[in-house]
XYZ file of C-alpha atoms in Angstrom:
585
model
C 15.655 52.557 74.614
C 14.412 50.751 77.841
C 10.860 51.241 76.442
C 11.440 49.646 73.256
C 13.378 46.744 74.677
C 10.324 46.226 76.350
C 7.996 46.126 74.094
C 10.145 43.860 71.791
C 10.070 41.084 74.369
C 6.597 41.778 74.921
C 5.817 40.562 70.941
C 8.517 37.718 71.174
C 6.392 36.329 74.171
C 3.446 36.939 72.008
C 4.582 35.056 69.017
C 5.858 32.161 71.392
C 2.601 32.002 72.689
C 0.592 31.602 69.621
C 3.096 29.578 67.661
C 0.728 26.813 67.911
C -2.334 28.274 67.182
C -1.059 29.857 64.171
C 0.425 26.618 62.913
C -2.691 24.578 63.584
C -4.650 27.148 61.570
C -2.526 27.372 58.453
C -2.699 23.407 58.597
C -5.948 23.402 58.889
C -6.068 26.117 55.638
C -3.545 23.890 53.816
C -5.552 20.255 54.772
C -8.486 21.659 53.344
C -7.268 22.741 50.196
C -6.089 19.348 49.489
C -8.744 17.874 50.639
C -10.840 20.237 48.175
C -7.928 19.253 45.271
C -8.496 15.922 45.897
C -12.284 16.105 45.839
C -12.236 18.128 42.897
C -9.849 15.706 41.130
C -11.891 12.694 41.928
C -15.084 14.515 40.779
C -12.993 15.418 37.646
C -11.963 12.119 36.854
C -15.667 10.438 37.613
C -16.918 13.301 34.824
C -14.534 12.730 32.648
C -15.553 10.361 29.615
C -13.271 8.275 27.559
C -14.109 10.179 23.728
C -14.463 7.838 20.723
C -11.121 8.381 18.498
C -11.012 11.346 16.002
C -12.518 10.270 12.383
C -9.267 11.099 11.183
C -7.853 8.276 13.095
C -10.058 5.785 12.500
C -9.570 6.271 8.691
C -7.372 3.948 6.893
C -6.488 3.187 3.558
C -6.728 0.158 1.191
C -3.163 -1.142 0.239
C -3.133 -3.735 -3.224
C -0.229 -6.580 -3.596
C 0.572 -8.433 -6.133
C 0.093 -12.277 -6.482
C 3.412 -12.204 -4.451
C 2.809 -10.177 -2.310
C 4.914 -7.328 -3.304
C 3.426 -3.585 -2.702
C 1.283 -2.614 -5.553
C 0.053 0.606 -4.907
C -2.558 2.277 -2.121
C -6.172 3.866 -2.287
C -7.348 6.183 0.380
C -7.615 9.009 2.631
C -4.490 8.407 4.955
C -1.491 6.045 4.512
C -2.960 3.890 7.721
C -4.193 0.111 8.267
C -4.948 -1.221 11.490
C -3.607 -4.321 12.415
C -4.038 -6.399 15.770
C -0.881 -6.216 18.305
C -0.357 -10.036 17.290
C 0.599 -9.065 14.399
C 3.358 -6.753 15.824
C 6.699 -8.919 16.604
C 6.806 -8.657 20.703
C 10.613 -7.460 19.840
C 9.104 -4.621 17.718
C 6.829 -3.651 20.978
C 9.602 -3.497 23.312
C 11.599 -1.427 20.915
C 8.728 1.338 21.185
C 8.712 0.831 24.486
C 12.775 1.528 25.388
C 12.396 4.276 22.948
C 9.207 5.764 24.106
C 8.146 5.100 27.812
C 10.651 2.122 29.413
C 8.097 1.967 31.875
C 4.947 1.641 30.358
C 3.991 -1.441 31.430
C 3.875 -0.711 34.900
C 3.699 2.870 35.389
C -0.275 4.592 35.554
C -0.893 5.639 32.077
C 0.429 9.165 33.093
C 4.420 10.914 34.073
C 3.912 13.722 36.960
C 7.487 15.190 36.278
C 6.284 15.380 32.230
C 3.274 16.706 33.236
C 4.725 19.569 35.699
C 7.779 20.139 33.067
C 4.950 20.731 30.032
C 3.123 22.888 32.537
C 6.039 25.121 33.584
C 7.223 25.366 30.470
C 3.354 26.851 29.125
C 3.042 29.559 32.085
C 6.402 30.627 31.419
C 6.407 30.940 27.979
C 9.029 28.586 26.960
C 9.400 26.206 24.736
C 6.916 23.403 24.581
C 8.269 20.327 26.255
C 7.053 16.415 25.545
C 8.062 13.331 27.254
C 4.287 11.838 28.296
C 3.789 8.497 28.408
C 2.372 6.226 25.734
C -0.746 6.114 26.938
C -0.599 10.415 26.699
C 0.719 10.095 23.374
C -1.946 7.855 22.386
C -4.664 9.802 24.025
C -3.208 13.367 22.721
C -3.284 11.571 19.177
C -5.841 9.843 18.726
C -8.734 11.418 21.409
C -7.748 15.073 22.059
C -6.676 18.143 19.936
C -2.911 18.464 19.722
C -2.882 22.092 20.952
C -1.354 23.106 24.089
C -2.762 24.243 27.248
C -2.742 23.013 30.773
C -6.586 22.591 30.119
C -6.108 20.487 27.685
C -3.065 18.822 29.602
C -5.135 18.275 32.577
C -7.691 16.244 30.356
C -4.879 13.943 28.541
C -3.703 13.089 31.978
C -7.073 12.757 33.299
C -8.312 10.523 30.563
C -5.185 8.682 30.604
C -5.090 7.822 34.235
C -8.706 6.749 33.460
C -7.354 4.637 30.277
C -5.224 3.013 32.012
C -7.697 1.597 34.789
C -9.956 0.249 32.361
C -8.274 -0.826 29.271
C -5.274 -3.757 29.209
C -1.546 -2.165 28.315
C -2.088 -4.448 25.235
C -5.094 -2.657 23.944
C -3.542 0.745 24.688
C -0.328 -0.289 23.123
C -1.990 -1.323 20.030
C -4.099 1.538 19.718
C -0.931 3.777 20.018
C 0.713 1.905 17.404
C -2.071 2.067 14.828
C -1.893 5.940 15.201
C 1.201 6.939 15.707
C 2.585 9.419 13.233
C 6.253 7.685 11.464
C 7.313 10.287 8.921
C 6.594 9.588 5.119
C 2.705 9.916 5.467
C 2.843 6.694 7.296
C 0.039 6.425 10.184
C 0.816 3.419 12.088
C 3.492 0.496 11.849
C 2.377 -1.403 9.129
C 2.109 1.553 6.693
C 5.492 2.378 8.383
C 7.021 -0.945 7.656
C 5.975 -0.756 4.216
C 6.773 2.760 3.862
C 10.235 1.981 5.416
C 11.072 -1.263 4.354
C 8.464 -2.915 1.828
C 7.285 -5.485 4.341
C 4.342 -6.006 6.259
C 4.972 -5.250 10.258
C 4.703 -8.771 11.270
C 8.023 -9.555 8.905
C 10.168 -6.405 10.663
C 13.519 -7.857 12.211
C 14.878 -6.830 15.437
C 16.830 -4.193 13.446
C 14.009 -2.791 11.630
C 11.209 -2.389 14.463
C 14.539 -0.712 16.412
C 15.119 1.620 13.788
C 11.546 2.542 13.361
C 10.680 3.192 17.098
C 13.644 5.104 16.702
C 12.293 7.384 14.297
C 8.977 8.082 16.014
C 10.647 11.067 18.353
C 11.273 13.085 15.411
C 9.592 11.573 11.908
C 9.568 14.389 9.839
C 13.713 14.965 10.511
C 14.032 11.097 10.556
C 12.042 10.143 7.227
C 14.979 11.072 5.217
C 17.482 8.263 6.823
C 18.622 6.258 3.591
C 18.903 8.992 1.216
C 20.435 11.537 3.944
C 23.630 10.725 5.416
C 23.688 13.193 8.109
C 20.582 12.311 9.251
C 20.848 8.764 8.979
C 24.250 9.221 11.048
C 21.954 10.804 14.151
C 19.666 7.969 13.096
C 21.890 5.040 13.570
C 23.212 6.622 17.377
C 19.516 6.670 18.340
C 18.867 3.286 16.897
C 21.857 1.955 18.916
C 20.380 3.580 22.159
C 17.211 1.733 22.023
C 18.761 -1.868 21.031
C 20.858 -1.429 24.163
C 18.025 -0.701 26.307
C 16.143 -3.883 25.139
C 19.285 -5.883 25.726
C 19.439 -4.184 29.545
C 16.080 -4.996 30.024
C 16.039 -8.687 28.283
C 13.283 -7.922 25.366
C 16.442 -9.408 22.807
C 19.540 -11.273 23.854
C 22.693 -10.506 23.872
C 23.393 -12.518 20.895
C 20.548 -10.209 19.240
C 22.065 -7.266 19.901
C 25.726 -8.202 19.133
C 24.887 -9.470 15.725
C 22.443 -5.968 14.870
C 23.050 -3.918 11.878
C 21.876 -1.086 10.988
C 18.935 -2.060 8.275
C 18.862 -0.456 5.099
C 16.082 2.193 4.276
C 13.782 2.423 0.914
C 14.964 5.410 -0.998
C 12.745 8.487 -0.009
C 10.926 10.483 -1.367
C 9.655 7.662 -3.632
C 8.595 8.204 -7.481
C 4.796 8.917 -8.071
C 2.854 5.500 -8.648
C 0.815 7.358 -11.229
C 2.389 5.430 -14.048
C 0.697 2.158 -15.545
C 0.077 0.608 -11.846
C -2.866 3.030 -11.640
C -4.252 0.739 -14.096
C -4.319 -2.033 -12.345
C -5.499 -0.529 -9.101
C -8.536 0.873 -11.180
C -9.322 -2.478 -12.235
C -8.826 -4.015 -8.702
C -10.642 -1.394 -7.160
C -13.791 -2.032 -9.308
C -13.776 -5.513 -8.951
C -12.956 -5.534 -5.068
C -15.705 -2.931 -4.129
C -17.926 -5.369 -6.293
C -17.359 -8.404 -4.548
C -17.647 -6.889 -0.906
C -21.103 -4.911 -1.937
C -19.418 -1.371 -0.978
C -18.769 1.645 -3.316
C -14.763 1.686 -3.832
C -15.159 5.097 -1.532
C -15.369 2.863 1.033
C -13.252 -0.005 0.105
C -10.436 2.862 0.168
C -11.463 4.101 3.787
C -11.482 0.641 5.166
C -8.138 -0.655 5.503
C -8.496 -3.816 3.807
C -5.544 -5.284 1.784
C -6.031 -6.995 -1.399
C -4.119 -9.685 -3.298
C -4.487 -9.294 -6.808
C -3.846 -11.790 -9.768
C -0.947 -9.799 -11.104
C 2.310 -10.378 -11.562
C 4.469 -7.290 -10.862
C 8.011 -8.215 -12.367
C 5.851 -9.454 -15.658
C 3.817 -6.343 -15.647
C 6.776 -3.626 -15.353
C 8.701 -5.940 -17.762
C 6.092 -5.453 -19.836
C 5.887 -1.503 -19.501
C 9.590 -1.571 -20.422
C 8.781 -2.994 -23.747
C 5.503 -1.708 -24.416
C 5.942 1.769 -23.231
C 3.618 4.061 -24.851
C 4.429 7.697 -26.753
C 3.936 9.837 -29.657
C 6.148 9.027 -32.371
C 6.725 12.374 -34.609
C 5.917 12.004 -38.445
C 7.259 8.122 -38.105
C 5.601 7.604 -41.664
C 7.842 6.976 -44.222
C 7.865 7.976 -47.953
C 6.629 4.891 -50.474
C 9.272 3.027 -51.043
C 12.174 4.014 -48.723
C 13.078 0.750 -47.039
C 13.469 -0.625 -43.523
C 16.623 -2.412 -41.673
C 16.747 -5.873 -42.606
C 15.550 -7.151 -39.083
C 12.306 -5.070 -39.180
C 11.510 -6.440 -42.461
C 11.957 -9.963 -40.905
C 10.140 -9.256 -37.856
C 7.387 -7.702 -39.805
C 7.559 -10.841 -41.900
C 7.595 -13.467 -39.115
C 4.842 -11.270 -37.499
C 2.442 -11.605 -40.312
C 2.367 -8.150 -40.702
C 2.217 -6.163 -43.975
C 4.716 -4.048 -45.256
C 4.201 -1.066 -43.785
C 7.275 0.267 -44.652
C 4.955 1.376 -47.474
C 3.035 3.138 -45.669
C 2.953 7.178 -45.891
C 1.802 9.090 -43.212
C 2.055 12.737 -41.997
C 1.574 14.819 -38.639
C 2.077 12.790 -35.307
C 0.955 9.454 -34.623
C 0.702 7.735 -31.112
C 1.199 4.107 -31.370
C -1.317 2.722 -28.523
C 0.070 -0.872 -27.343
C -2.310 -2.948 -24.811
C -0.949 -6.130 -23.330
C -3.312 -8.860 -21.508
C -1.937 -12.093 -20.042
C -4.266 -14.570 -18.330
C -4.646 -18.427 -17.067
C -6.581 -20.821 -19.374
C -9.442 -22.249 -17.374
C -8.881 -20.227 -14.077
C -8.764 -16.671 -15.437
C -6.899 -15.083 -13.501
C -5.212 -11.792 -15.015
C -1.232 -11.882 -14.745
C -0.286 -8.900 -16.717
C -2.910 -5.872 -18.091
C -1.193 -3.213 -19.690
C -3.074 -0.325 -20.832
C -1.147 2.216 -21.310
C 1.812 4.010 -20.484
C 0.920 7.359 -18.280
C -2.156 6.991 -16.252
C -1.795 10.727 -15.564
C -2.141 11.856 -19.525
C -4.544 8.878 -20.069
C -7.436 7.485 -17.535
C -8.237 4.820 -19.900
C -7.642 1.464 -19.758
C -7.173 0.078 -23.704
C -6.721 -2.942 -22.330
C -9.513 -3.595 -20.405
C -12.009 -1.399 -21.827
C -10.370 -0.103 -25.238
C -12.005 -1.357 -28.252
C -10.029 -2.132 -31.254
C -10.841 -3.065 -34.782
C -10.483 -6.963 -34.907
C -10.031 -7.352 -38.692
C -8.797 -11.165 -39.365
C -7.620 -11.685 -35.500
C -11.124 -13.857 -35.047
C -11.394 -15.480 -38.493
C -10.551 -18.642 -36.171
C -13.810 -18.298 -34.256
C -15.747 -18.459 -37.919
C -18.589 -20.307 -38.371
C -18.690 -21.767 -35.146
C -20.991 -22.540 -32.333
C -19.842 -20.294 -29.642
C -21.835 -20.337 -25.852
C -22.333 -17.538 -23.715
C -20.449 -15.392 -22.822
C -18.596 -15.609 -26.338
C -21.974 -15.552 -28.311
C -21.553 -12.579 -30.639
C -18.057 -12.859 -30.368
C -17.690 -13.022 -34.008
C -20.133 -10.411 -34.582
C -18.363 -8.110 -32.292
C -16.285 -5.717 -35.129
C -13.666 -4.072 -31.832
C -13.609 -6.478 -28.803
C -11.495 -5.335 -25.917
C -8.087 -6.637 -25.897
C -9.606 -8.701 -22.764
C -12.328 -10.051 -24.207
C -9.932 -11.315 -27.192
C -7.329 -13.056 -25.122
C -10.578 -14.659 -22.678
C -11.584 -16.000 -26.260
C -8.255 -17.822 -27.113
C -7.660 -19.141 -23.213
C -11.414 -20.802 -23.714
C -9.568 -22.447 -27.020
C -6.731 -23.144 -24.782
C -8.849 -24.861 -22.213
C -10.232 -26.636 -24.485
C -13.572 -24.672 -24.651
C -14.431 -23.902 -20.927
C -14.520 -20.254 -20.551
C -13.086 -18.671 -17.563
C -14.192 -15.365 -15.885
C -11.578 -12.767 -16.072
C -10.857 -11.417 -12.341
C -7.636 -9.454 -10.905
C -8.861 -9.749 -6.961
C -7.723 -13.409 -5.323
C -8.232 -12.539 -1.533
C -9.629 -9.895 0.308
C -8.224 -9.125 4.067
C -8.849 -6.889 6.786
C -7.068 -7.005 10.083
C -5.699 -10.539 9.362
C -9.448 -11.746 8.595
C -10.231 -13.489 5.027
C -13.400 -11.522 3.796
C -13.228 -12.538 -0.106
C -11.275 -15.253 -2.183
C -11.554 -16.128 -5.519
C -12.880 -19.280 -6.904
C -12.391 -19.829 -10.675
C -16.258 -19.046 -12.278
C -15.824 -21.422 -15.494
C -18.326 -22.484 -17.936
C -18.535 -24.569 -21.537
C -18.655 -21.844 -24.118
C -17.015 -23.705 -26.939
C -16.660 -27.529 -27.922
C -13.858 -29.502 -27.232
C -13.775 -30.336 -30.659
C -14.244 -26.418 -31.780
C -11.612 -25.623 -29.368
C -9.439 -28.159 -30.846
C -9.652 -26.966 -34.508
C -8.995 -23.306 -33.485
C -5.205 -24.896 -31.796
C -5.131 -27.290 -35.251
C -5.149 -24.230 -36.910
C -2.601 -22.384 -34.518
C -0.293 -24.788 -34.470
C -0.583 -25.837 -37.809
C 0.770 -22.263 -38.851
C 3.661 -22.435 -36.693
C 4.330 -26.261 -36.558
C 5.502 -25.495 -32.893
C 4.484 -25.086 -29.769
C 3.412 -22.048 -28.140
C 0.470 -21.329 -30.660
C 0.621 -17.854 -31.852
C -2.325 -15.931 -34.179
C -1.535 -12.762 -35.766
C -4.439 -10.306 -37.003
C -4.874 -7.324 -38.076
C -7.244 -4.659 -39.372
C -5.830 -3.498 -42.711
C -3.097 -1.100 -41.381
C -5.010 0.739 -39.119
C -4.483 -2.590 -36.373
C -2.516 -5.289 -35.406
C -3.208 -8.239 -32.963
C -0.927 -10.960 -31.940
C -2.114 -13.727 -29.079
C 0.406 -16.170 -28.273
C -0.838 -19.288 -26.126
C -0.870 -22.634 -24.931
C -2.294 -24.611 -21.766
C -0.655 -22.500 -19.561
C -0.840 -19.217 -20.411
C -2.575 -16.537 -23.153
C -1.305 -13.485 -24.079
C -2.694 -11.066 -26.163
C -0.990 -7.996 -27.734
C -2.896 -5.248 -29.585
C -1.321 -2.235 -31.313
C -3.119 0.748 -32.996
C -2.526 4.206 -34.123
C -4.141 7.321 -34.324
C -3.603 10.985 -34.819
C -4.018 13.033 -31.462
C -6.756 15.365 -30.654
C -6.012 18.833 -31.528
C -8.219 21.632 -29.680
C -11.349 20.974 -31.184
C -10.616 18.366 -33.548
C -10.914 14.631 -32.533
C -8.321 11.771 -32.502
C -8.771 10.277 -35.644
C -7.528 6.631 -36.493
C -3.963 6.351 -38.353
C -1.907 3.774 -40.156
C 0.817 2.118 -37.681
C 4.227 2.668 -38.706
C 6.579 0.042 -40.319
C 7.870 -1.019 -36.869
C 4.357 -1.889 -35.489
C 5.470 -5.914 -36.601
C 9.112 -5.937 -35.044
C 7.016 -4.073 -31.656
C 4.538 -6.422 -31.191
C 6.119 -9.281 -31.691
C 9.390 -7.807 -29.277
C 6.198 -6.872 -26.752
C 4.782 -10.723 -27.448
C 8.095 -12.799 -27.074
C 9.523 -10.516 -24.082
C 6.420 -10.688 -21.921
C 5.687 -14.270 -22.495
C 9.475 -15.419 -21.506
C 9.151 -13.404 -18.689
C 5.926 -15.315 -17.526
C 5.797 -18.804 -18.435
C 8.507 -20.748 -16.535
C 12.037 -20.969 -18.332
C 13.902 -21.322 -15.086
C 15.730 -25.014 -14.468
C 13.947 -27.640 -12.882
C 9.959 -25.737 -13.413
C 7.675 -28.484 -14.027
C 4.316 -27.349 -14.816
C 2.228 -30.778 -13.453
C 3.688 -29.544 -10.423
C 1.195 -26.718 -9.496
C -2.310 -28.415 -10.289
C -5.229 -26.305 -10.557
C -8.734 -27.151 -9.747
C -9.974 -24.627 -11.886
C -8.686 -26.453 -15.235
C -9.651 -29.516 -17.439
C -8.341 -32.651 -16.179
C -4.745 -32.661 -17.159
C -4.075 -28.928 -17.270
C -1.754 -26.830 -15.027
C -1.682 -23.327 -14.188
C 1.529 -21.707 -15.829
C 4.690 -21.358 -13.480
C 5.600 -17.849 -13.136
C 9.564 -17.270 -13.632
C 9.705 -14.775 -11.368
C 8.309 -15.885 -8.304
């Protein structure tokens, strides 16, 4: 036992001896490392290049308004359109911000306790943890591959340290919200506003940019808020988090905050736009792709926005009462008679009586509306059809349909290009028709048709229409084809009602203001191999077109109290003309 007491004081004396030694050298060990982490890091981050974006990113898509403004319809790849951060309300920033990363503005682009919690959470196997900064999110979505490895985690922090020295927190905040993922297929806020609300992002309240930074920790849960109570119930506690830290930090005052309320959410999922807007996107499309000098691939890959010339309230009005459809064996046997209305309709319309017509099989009634400005020609309304998604075609703009006596008052005169073989032309497009009467209208200057008024990109004005007008008539033609108008109805508006024996009917209804043209035809449906084949209209074709013709052009031309036309001059016109006052603006 005395020998082994020994020799354990022996080794204690040791140990005390070369303490120090030891120490130094595991220091030493340790200092070197770091110094060989550090080196290594700085290398790393010298290598490392800031990427371009993914294409995927940098795609957006078109969006088309109406002449108000109001959300037409969309063309493109992605629901995305890049907009500059001063177009983002500073309120709407900050709300990211509390929601996302409260200190992005001063922190260095990356979070070591996020970074260290994702990394755990990969080598252990558990589940995948978030939390990075902005400027991560931004670089995960928009530079790197979402997948998840401490590679690839190394790199987002590497590049985002790296961001962060050499871009401004503005440019890094507006990239991030120009890619950032809202729910609903929106990329970005302004497709998210729209997608959300109906408004552009620069019109968001405080209530509305809250609710949508809200949303951006879980979209595709959140997306349903509006439609689903439960969820909009975890919405609205989320929502109330984030207005609370913008009050703590001073992004809204306390006033703001008090008077918040919850904002109410577009109904999701929304109906297909298929429909009759497709229409008038097709049209736009064309003529926007035209007047850029791109192929309408592109236009719908570049993020532009474009007013067009219509009027949405007048053109759904119109679909309401012009809806298309098959009507099954609508003929009637000779003889059996209609209500009493019909038969005046039919009368006042001009129209035979085609309650005396006999027909058999199915018959689809085809009804194409235009509506345009005398002088200017600019399209309000362009209804061709019913069900873009059973029918491509436009009959309005590019259907041709048996004129019959609806140009006998272009007969015998001298008509200028573009109307030249006007009268000579045996199925003009519903277009071309009503372009004809607004030259008569404006008193014999013809005006190009066009459905684009502005083209915009990132707040930039790249296109806006002038009117293109030329003589094509004489005033004093002009003026015998209104003589003999309003002669016929002894009353302002002028209306002209052709048709083609029974096979078509035409009605155009105009005055200084405004021309609208309705055109109605029938025909028996394609059957395997056999073709469509023309058909008589039915006896209600009169009473339709002139329901179609009345409805559409109250709905247009200003009715409401106190709308003076001389009030809205237009360059475009004659002296002394006015562009028509829309009643639903």
């Amino acid at each position: 036992m005395a020998g082994l007491r020994r020799r354990l004081v022996k080794r204690r004396i040791r140990i005390r001896r070369t303490r120090g030694r030891r120490l130094r050298r595991a220091l030493v060990v340790l200092l070197a490392l770091l110094a060989n982490l550090v080196g290594a890091a700085v290398v790393a981050y010298h290598l490392t290049k800031i990427p371009e974006p993914h294409p995927e990113t940098a795609m957006q898509s078109t969006v088309f308004v109406d002449d108000h403004g109001d959300y037409l319809g969309r063309r493109g790849p992605v629901d995305r359109q890049e907009i500059p951060l001063s177009q983002v309300p500073r309120y709407v920033q900050e709300a990211v911000i509390a929601a996302e990363n409260r200190s992005f503005r001063t922190d260095t682009g990356v979070s070591p306790r996020a970074i260290a919690r994702a990394a755990w959470a990969t080598v252990s196997g558990g589940d995948r943890q978030g939390g990075s900064t902005i400027t991560q999110q931004y670089v995960k979505n928009a530079l790197l591959s979402p997948e998840q490895t401490l590679s690839r985690k190394a790199r987002e922090a590497l590049i985002s340290i790296k961001l962060d020295r050499t871009r401004s927190k503005d440019e890094i905040l507006q990239g991030y919200l120009n890619t950032v993922y809202f729910g609903r297929g929106a990329a970005g806020i302004q497709s998210a506003a729209r997608n959300y609300f109906g408004v552009d992002a620069k019109d968001l309240t405080v209530s509305q940019g809250a609710a949508l930074a809200s949303v951006i920790n879980i979209p595709s849960y959140y997306e349903k808020a509006g439609s689903d109570p439960k969820v909009t119930a975890k919405l609205v506690d989320r929502w109330e988090w984030v207005l609370d830290a913008m009050a703590h930090s001073g992004a809204i005052t306390s006033a703001q905050r008090a008077g918040a309320r919850f904002p109410a959410f577009r109904f999701y999922p929304p109906g297909d736009t298929d429909g009759q807007r497709q229409y008038l996107i097709d049209a736009a499309a064309s003529e926007a792709a035209d007047r850029l000098g791109i192929t309408e691939d592109q236009l719908a890959r570049g993020g532009y926005t474009v007013r067009t010339t219509f009027d949405l309230t007048a053109q759904d009005a119109t679909a309401e009462l012009a809806a298309d459809g098959t009507e099954k064996k609508t003929g009637e046997k000779t003889g059996e008679k209609t209500a009493a209305g019909e038969k005046a309709a039919d009368a006042k319309a001009g129209g035979k009586k085609r309650a005396e017509v006999k027909t058999s099989g199915d018959v689809r009634v085809h009804t194409a509306v235009v509506a345009l400005v005398p002088g200017d020609g600019a399209v309000r309304v362009l209804y061709g059809g019913a069900d873009y998604a059973s029918q491509p075609f436009n009959d309005a703009r590019d259907g041709a349909v048996e004129a019959g006596t609806a140009l006998q008052p272009f007969s015998g005169m001298k008509l200028l290009a573009p109307l030249t073989d006007l009268t000579r032309t045996a199925a003009p497009t519903p277009l071309r028709l009503a372009s004809a009467y607004a030259t008569a209208a404006a008193h014999g200057v013809y005006a190009t048709p066009y459905t684009v008024a502005k083209i915009t990109r990132a707040g930039r004005t790249l296109y806006e229409a002038h009117p293109r007008t030329r003589t094509a008539m004489t005033r004093a033609d002009a003026g015998m084809v209104a003589k003999l108008l309003y002669g016929r109805l002894d009353a302002a508006p002028a209306t002209r009602t052709g048709a083609a024996g029974l096979r078509t009917l035409w009605q155009t209804t105009y005055d200084e203001h405004l021309t609208l043209t309705v055109a109605l035809f029938a025909e028996h449906p394609a059957k395997g191999k056999k073709a469509a084949l023309p058909a008589p209209l039915p006896y209600t074709a009169g009473s339709r077109s002139l329901s179609v013709s009345e409805g559409v052009w109250s709905k247009i031309v200003g009715t409401a109290e106190g709308h003076d036309p001389a009030a809205e001059p237009n360059p475009g016109l004659p002296t002394g003309q006015t562009k028509p006052i829309l009643a639903t603006r």
